[in-house]
Amino acid sequence: MSAKPKKKITAIKGTKDILPSEARKWQKVESVAREIFELYGYREIRTPVFEATELFEKGTGETSDVVTKEMYTFLDKGGRSLTLRPEYTPSVVRAILDHSLHLKSQPMRYYFFGPMFRHDKPQKGRYRQFHQIDIEVFGEKDPAIDAEIVEMADFLLKRLNVTDTEILVNSVGCKACRPPYLRELKQAAEAVREDLCPDCQRKIDLNPLRIFDCKEEACREMSQGFPKVTDFLCPDCEEHFKLFCVYLGSYGIAYRLEPRMVRGLDYYTKTTFEIISSKLGAQDAILGGGRYDDMMKEFGGPDICGIGFAMGLERFLSIVPFKEEKESFLYIAFLGDAAKNAGMELARQLRKGGIECLIEYRDRNLKNQMSRANKLGADWVLIIGEDEVKANRYQLKNMETGVQQEVGADDILTFIQKPS
Ligand code: AMP
């Protein structure tokens, strides 16, 4: 009987490998983002990938699509319900309360990079494991911070030469002004109930605001005719929104009012914003955020307001122009055991001096090693044979000019750094 062919194990649908050829771009974007966030007084925070399920049910909101349809929830061996984080804000609030960070004197400005998990239908720009850059500020009520955050995001886009983006802003009101709005919205949705998808029909009763998140074209069109939340703002929310826009104006930031942008998560209050790119397809939002003034209190903590944004790295990276900055790279070609040992030691010294070195420990002749170096894009090749080991002098070839010179062991570093 023939053996059963082995089934190939492949990556899970909706996940993606980040291969070495792309990793440099990820590193670059992350390092520029880190540098900018630190300039604005943010500090990094890292929390676990999984949390108690109720954290997201409570934080993200029981009626949000993320919680009702998209969470990766499982029981662990102790029978406890855990969830792979679908977003970051509830984890940060939990960490602040766990560690009483609000009692310390540092500003509560945090940033974070990491994977998120949502069981949505995978498509271009939408994955089940994706990565976010996230920033959160707590304890700042003033609309100046809302504008500063948008300005910081704009700065990040500009530093990375991202063009063709648009900033959309809105206010979704607060606990005082939202109930009368929701009544009107419900009435409007009720009037067209039959034309809405079954999911939106359910949302009419649960939380009609969530109809605006529907991805069905018919529902999206229908919702364009629904009342606008900005027509219902209380004086406090209206003033906050007005000032937010004034501050954006004084930064010289162009934006568009988008009164039906309510964002997909239940917790937003007052300001919401999104940055979209015309270079992306249907999934055009690179970044979204807003205020969540009630979240900390709802977690049983102090009455401390919050605001932040999350940027989708896969989408963002697809529109960041990138040219790899290449560092000098030296390939060591050796012939024989003595040369191999000398090469290993020289590589060690050169790496200590900050030069990227590669020796491949295979039995290849010199011609093959030179052709490997060429293929790998080496800038230099250090050639070591028995005679070189004896003399402690080596052949150093500049792969760009083709010039080969003999150099002493102690001079290789200087030569590479400043070739004459
Ligand atoms: P949200 O947390 O839903 O406000 O999303 C913030 C940002 O994360 C979006 O603007 C997207 O760039 C990104 N994002 C959200 N969901 C996904 C997903 N399933 N796949 C890839 N990126 C996503």
Short mmCIF file of C-alpha atoms and ligand atoms in Angstrom, two decimals, residues 118 125-127 130 132 263 285-288 310-312 315, ligand 1:
data_model
loop_
_atom_site.label_atom_id
_atom_site.label_comp_id
_atom_site.label_asym_id
_atom_site.label_seq_id
_atom_site.Cartn_x
_atom_site.Cartn_y
_atom_site.Cartn_z
CA ARG A 118 -10.93 39.94 13.99
CA GLY A 125 -6.90 45.29 3.05
CA ARG A 126 -8.92 43.22 5.52
CA TYR A 127 -7.24 40.44 7.45
CA PHE A 130 -3.61 42.53 11.20
CA GLN A 132 -2.09 48.41 14.40
CA ARG A 263 -16.91 54.65 13.65
CA ALA A 285 -9.42 53.86 6.01
CA ILE A 286 -5.82 53.91 7.14
CA LEU A 287 -6.54 55.28 10.55
CA GLY A 288 -9.53 55.91 12.76
CA ALA A 310 -5.50 53.21 15.62
CA MET A 311 -3.76 52.91 12.30
CA GLY A 312 -3.89 49.71 10.25
CA ARG A 315 -3.09 49.23 4.70
P1 AMP B 1 -10.74 50.30 14.09
O1 AMP B 1 -10.00 49.68 15.25
O2 AMP B 1 -11.85 49.44 13.57
O3 AMP B 1 -11.12 51.71 14.34
O4 AMP B 1 -9.70 50.32 12.88
C1 AMP B 1 -8.58 51.16 12.86
C2 AMP B 1 -7.77 50.86 11.63
O5 AMP B 1 -7.30 49.50 11.68
C3 AMP B 1 -8.55 50.92 10.32
O6 AMP B 1 -8.57 52.22 9.83
C4 AMP B 1 -7.77 49.99 9.43
O7 AMP B 1 -6.66 50.65 8.86
C5 AMP B 1 -7.27 48.94 10.38
N1 AMP B 1 -8.12 47.72 10.36
C6 AMP B 1 -9.26 47.48 11.02
N2 AMP B 1 -9.72 46.24 10.77
C7 AMP B 1 -8.82 45.68 9.93
C8 AMP B 1 -8.71 44.39 9.30
N3 AMP B 1 -9.60 43.42 9.51
N4 AMP B 1 -7.65 44.16 8.48
C9 AMP B 1 -6.72 45.12 8.26
N5 AMP B 1 -6.76 46.34 8.83
C10 AMP B 1 -7.80 46.62 9.65
#
